[in-house]
Amino acid sequence: NSSVCSFNFTIEDCALPTVSCQSLIVEIMQNGQIIVLPEQFESGSSMDNCTATDDLVYSFSENVEDDSLLLTCDNIGANSLAIWITDEAGNQDFCITTLILQDNMDVCPNIPPLVAISGGIFNEEDEAVNGVEISVNGNTTVMTDVEGNFVFENLQTGGDYTLVPEKNTDLLNGVTTYDMALISKHILNIKKLDSPYKIIAADVNNSGTVTTVDLVHLRKVILHITDEFPNNQSWRFVDNQYDFPIPENPFYETFPEFINHNNLIQDITDSDFIGIKIGDVNGSANPNNADSSENRNHSESFILKTEDKILEKGETSVINFFAEDLSNLTGFQLTVEFDPSKLTFSDILENEFIKTTNFGLTKSEEGAILVSWVNSDFKNNNFSETDPLFSIIFKSNERIRLKEVLTINSRFVKSEAYLSQTGEDYIKDVSLKFENFYSKSGFTVYQNQPNPFRNITYINFNNSNSEYVTLKITDRSGGILETVSGYYKKGNHTIKIDWTGRHESGVFIYQLQTKTKTHTGKMVRIL
């Protein structure tokens, strides 16, 4: 069964056209006049969803017949204009632009001289910041040159002018985990940031305060999890003439990020700003070339160690990274690079100090894992040299030697470690050393990772002999819950414990035993 009905409907174009303007500089004619058309101010990217570009109507007001403008000697200098665009459906929108009318041939009598505004933008260390876009009255813009200078010329005498700088590029320029360490010390009152500009740089989310939330956002940028600061830009700028009432609290009152010049009757040459690179509190940002790395010559490197071993095709292995003398370590960042055609990243194992939030995995398919860690309270670390600093699980896609497919470098994050001793901070490069741990340790069993665990945990061990190894897991009363045994060649091995679906929780004992050696440890399961 079917029925049919019919009705009338109307399709209307209600979308406004897209308007894009450009500023214009023109010379007055010998007769003291010149006519300009609104189309001259169109930048070439105005468009509409339904009306062809050639059919758009341009005007100087909502009246589509206001399609020309006569300028005379009274208009010499900068003039602010509205450019309207109307589509075939009558939808309109406009943009504001600037027309500068010049009289270089002295056609106009008794015209007051034009004025100019110039200045510079420099960081706290008085280094020039180039590539900053400065707008005047929200329209005409200029860029700072390599010396940080800018100039607005041919401005009309007696006008009011507002200068606003902006630069939102080079987000990671000068931003490292070391900045996070310094901000943490500021928050904990261990060592306060010593200038209002550094405190503003530490306010990553532009909240008017410096808190651990800023550290969270900063780490996400360092680990390439996000590519922007929330509610903030890469750079901020403060009027150079401004004095902070309370320098240790620059947010006490709203500081000026613009400069006003009212009733301007003469040239201004000192409209200067202080540039602040957000996230950079140690002044390592390069204000002229973000691609240039900070130059530091380190006499020593911070050494990470892992075992060089053979991984069979299809084998899943926990790769532990160890370090020596961790008592003075306050933080580090690095890139773990691997060959993604031969190794597949599986998981991160948390420990007491380093969590999954310290890792950036957005580049894992490209063969890179990013790590950023800061000692949260700056107390002495309780790391042991026999405990891994961090652990990553990989699956081998073919038979490989680990040393040939794994490295630590600065591909995405500059690899460096931060150490503090006798009140002084030191920065070291990070390098990876491969060792045959079993040749030194005989039989070594590491703490299960993660611990505590919910469903899956891993027990890693090294043995200097090829022999049978038995793992027993018991409850505290001695009842055997699981047994794993097998013949293991000498070297490093990982036993995976999967208790998915089991209901036991609490503290359990695990024991690894060979013919001559036994190791016992505790592990905790939570549900």
mmCIF file of C-alpha atoms in Angstrom, residues 34 42 55 66 104 107 109 117 126 213 279 284 288-289 303 310 312 345 374 502 508 523:
data_model
loop_
_atom_site.group_PDB
_atom_site.id
_atom_site.type_symbol
_atom_site.label_atom_id
_atom_site.label_comp_id
_atom_site.label_asym_id
_atom_site.label_seq_id
_atom_site.Cartn_x
_atom_site.Cartn_y
_atom_site.Cartn_z
ATOM 1 C CA ILE A 34 41.644 60.645 -6.580
ATOM 2 C CA GLU A 42 39.902 42.914 -2.116
ATOM 3 C CA ASP A 55 29.188 38.425 -9.590
ATOM 4 C CA ASP A 66 28.093 53.351 -2.758
ATOM 5 C CA ASN A 104 54.731 63.035 -2.555
ATOM 6 C CA VAL A 107 50.001 68.958 -4.583
ATOM 7 C CA PRO A 109 48.897 73.188 0.288
ATOM 8 C CA ILE A 117 55.836 55.265 14.866
ATOM 9 C CA ASP A 126 67.820 42.357 25.234
ATOM 10 C CA VAL A 213 48.185 22.388 35.620
ATOM 11 C CA GLY A 279 57.058 27.821 28.463
ATOM 12 C CA SER A 284 67.055 29.127 26.040
ATOM 13 C CA ASN A 288 65.697 34.962 15.783
ATOM 14 C CA ASN A 289 65.838 31.389 14.563
ATOM 15 C CA ILE A 303 74.335 6.929 30.639
ATOM 16 C CA ILE A 310 68.705 -11.562 20.454
ATOM 17 C CA GLU A 312 63.279 -14.209 18.095
ATOM 18 C CA PHE A 345 55.607 -1.146 20.328
ATOM 19 C CA VAL A 374 60.566 15.535 36.509
ATOM 20 C CA ARG A 502 40.812 -14.415 38.215
ATOM 21 C CA PHE A 508 51.447 -12.636 46.668
ATOM 22 C CA MET A 523 53.850 -8.544 44.117
#
